[in-house]
Coordinates of C-alpha atoms in Angstrom, one line a residue:
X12 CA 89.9 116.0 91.9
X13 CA 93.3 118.1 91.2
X14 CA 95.9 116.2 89.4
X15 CA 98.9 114.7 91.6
X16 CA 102.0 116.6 92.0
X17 CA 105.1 114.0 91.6
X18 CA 107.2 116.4 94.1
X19 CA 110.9 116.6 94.0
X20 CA 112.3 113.5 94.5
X21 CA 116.4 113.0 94.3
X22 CA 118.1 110.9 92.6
X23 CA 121.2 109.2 93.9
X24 CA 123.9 106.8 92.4
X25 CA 125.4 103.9 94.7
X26 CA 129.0 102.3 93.2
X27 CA 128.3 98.1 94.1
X28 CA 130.9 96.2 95.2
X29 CA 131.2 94.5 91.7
X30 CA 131.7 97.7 89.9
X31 CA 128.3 98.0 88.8
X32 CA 125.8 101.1 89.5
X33 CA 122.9 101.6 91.2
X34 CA 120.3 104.2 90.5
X35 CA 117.6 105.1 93.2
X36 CA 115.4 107.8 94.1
X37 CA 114.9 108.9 97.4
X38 CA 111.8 110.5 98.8
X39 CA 112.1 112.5 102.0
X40 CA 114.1 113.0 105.0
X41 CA 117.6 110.9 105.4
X42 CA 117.3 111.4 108.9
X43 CA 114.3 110.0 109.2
X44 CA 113.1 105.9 109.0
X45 CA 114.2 104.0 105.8
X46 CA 111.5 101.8 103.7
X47 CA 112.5 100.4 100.3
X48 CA 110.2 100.7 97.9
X49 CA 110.6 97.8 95.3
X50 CA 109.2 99.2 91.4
X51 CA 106.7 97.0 89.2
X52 CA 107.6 95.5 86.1
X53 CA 108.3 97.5 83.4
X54 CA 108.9 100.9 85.6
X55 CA 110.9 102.2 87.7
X56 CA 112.0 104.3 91.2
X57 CA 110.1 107.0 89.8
X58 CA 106.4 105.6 89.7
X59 CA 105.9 107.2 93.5
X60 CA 103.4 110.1 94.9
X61 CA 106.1 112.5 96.1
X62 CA 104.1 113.9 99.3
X63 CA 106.9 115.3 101.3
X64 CA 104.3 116.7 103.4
X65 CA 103.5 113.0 104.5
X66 CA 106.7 111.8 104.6
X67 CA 107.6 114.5 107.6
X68 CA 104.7 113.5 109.5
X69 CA 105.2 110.1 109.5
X70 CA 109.0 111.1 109.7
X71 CA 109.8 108.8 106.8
X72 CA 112.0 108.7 103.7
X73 CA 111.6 106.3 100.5
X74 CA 114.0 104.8 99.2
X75 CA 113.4 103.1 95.6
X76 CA 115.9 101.3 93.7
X77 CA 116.3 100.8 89.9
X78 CA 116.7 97.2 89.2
X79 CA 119.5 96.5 87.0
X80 CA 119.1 97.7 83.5
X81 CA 116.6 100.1 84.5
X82 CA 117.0 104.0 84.7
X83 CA 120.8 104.8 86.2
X84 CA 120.8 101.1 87.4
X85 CA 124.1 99.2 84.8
X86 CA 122.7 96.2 83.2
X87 CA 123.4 92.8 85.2
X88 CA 122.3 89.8 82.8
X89 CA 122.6 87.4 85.9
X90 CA 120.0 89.2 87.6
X91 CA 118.3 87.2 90.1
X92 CA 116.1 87.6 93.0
X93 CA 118.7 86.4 95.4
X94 CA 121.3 88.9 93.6
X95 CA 119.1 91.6 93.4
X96 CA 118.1 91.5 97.3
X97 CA 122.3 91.9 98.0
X98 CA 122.4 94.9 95.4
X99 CA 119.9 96.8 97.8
X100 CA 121.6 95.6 101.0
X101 CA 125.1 97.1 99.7
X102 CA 123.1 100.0 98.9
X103 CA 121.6 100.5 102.9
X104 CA 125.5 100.2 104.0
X105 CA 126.0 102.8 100.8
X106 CA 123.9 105.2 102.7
X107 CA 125.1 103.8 106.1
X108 CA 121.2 102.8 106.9
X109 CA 122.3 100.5 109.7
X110 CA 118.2 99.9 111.4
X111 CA 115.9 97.6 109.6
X112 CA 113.9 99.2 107.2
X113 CA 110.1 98.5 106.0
X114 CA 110.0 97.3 102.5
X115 CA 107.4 97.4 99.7
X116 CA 107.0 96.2 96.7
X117 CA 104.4 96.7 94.2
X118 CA 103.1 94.0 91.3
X119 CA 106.7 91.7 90.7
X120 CA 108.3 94.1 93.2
X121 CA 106.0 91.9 95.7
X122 CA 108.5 89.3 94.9
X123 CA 111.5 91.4 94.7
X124 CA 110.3 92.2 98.7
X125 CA 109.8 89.2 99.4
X126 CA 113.4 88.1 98.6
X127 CA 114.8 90.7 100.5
X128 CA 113.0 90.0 103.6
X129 CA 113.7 86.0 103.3
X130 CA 117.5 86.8 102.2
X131 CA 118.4 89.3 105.1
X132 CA 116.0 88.8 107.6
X133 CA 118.3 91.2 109.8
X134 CA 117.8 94.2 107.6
X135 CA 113.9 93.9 107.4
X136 CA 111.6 95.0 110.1
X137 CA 108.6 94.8 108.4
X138 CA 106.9 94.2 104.9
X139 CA 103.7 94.9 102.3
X140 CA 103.0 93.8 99.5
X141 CA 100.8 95.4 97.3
X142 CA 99.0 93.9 94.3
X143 CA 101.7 91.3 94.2
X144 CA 102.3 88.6 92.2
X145 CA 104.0 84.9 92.7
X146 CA 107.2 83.7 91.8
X147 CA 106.7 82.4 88.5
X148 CA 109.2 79.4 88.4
X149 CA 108.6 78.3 91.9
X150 CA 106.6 74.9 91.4
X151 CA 104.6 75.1 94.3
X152 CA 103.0 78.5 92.9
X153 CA 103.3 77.2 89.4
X154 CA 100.3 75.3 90.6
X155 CA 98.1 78.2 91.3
X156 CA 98.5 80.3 88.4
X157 CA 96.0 81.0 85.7
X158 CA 96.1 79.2 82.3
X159 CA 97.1 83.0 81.2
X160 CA 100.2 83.2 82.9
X161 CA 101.5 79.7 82.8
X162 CA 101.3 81.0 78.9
X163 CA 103.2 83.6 79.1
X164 CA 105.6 82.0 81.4
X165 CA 106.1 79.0 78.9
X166 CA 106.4 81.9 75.7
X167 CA 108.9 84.1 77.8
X168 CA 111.4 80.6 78.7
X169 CA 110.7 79.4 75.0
X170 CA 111.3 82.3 73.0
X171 CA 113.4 84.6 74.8
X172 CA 114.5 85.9 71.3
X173 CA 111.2 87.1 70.8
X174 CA 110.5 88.9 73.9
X175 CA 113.7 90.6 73.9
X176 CA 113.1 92.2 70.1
X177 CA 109.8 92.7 71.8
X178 CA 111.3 95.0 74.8
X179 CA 113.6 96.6 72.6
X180 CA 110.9 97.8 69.9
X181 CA 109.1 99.2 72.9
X182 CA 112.5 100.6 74.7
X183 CA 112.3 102.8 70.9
X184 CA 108.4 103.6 71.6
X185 CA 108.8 105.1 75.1
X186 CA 112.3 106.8 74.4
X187 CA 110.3 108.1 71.1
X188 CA 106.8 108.8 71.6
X189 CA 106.3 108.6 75.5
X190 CA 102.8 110.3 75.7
X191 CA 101.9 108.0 72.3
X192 CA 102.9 104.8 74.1
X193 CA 101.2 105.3 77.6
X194 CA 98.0 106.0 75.8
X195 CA 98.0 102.8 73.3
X196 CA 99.1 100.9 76.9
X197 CA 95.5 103.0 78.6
X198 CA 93.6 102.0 75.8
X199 CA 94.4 98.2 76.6
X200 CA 94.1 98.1 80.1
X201 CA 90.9 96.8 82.0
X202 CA 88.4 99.7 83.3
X203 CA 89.8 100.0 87.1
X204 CA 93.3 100.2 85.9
X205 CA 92.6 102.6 83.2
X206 CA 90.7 104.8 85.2
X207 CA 94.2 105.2 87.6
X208 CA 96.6 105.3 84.9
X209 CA 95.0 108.5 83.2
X210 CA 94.6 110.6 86.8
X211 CA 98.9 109.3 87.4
X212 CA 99.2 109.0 83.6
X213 CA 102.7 112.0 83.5
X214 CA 104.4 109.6 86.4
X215 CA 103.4 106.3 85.0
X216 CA 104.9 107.5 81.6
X217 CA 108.3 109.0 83.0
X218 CA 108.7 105.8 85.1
X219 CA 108.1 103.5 82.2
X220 CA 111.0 105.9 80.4
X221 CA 113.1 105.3 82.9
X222 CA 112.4 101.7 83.0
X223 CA 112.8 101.0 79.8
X224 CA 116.3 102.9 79.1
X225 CA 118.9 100.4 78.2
X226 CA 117.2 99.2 75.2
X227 CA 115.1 97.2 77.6
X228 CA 117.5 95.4 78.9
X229 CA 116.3 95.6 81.9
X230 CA 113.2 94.7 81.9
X231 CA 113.9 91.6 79.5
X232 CA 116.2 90.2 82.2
X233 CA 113.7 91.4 84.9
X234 CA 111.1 88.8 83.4
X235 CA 113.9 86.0 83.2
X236 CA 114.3 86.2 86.4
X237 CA 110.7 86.2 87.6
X238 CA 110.0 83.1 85.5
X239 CA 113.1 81.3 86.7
X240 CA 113.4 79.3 90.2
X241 CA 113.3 82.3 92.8
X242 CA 116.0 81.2 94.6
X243 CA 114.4 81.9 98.2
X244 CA 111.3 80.4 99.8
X245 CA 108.5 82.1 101.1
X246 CA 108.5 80.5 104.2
X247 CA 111.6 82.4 104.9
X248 CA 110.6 85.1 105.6
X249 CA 110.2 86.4 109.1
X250 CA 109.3 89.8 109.3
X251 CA 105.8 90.4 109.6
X252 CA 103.6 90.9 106.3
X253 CA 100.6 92.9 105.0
X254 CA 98.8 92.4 101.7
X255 CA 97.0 94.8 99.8
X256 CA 95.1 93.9 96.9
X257 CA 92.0 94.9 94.6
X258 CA 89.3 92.9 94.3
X259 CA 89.0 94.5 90.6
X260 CA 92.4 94.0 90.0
X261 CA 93.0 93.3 86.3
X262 CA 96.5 92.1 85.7
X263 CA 96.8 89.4 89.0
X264 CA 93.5 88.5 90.4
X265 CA 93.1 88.5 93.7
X266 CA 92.2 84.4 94.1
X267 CA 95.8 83.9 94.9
X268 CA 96.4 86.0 97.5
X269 CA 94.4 84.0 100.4
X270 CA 97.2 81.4 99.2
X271 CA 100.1 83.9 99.3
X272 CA 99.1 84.7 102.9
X273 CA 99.1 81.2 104.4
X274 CA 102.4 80.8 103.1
X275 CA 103.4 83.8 105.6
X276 CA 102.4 82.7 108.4
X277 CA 98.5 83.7 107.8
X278 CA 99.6 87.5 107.1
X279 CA 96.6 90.1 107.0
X280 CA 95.5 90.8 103.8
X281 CA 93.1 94.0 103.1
X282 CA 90.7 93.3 99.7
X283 CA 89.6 96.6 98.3
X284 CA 86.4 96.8 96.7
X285 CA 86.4 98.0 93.0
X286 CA 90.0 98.4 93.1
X287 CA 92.6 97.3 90.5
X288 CA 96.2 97.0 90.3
X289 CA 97.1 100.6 90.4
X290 CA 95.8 101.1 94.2
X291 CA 98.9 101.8 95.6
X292 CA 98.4 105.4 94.2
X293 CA 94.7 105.6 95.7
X294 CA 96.3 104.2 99.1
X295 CA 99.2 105.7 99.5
X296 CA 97.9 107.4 102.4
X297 CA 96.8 104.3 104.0
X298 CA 99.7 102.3 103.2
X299 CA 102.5 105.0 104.9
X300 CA 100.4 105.1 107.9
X301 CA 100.1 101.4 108.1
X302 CA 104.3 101.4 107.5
X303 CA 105.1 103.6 110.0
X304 CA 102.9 101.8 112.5
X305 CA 104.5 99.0 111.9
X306 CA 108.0 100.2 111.7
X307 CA 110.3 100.9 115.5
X308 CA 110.7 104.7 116.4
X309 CA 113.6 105.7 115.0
X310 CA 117.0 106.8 117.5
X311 CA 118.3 109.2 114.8
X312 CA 117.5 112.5 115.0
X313 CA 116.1 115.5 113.4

């Protein structure tokens, strides 16, 4: 199997109404119909197949924005869910994206989705979610999470201090010794993930580059956020939903996402057979062509 090409992908800037900064990448056409891509933890816009050649026949462009801290994105320590959904809202009227737009969001970017979607239900057509993950400090899902991430929600809330000398050694390690630090992360990963990882391994390690810039900054406050109360509920949201998830998937099992789904209205979920938490890469075929299905024909023109 050829190794992926990442493309060319653009990156943009967006000035916020608070005076803050935006960073984002954009894959494809501006003409054609928007879907915002939400990163996973840890990484950033960058962590996307750039097919352009896909993007034209489904007549679709990307857009993926850095969450605060993270890549061209300024550092925002009250990041929030809620917050976070405005920053990309500001960003459509930016770019004068005026249509509701599909959104995505892989791993916590599930979340990230999520809040958009229930926050500015006018802005979202359509949703999916793949290999997502629950709000951590919503006490309804509290309830359904593993013993292993209650865990690490309790040490991330207890001892911030830690974690954040954590994120800033590792801010050094990427920024240092990128193609060191994305193989001592392979090495630790669980067999479906690992196998992934090495066939994507030069994007996965510029994204995580990008997504650790700012000492880590961002992605410290990223995991505040995720383990505080969301600020949104589930039930919010009105746009329709798929979920996409591995049945092999190492980092969130799949036993919550039959939950997940109820709490959207009985969304459809697709469980993929010997797949882990990287199958957004092995889908991304799928997954556009599901989008643009679900997404209106767009009134702008070539």
């Amino acid at each position: 199997m050829p190794h992926p090409a990442a493309g060319s992908p653009t990156p943009l800037a967006i000035a916020l109404p608070d005076g803050r900064q935006l960073g984002l990448t954009r894959y494809g056409n501006p003409a054609h119909r928007a879907v915002v891509f939400h990163h996973g933890f840890g990484s950033s816009g960058r962590e996307l197949p750039g097919d352009a050649a896909l993007l034209v026949r489904l007549q679709l462009q990307i857009l993926a924005p850095d969450r605060p801290g993270v890549g061209q994105s300024s550092v925002y320590r009250a990041l929030t869910f809620p917050s976070f959904a405005d920053d990309v809202v500001a960003m459509l009227d930016a770019l004068e994206i005026r249509e509701p737009v599909g959104v995505m969001g892989w791993s916590v970017g599930g979340v990230h989705a999520l809040a958009l979607a229930a926050r500015h239900p006018a802005r979202v057509a359509a949703g999916q979610l793949l290999s997502t993950c629950l709000p951590l400090g919503e006490r309804a899902a509290y309830h359904h999470l593993s013993p292993l991430w209650k865990a690490l929600r309790w040490g991330q809330l207890s001892f911030s201090w830690l974690n954040r000398t954590t994120f800033l050694w590792l801010s050094r390690q990427w920024a240092r010794h990128p193609d060191r630090t994305i193989a001592w992360f392979i090495h630790l990963m669980f067999p479906a993930e690992k196998i992934v990882t090495r066939r994507w391994r030069a994007l996965l390690r510029d994204a995580a580059v990008a997504g650790f810039a700012h000492h880590g900054r961002g992605v410290f406050d990223d995991a505040q956020a995720w383990c505080r109360p969301p600020g949104f509920r589930i039930e919010e949201v009105q746009a329709p939903m798929r979920l996409w998830h591995g049945q092999a998937d190492g980092v969130w099992a799949p036993s919550n996402i039959p939950y997940l789904a109820e709490r959207l209205g009985g969304a459809p979920v697709r469980l993929l057979l010997a797949q882990g938490h990287m199958l957004y890469l092995e889908n991304w075929t799928a997954i556009l062509e599901e989008m643009a299905g679900l997404l209106p024909v767009s009134r702008a023109k070539e």
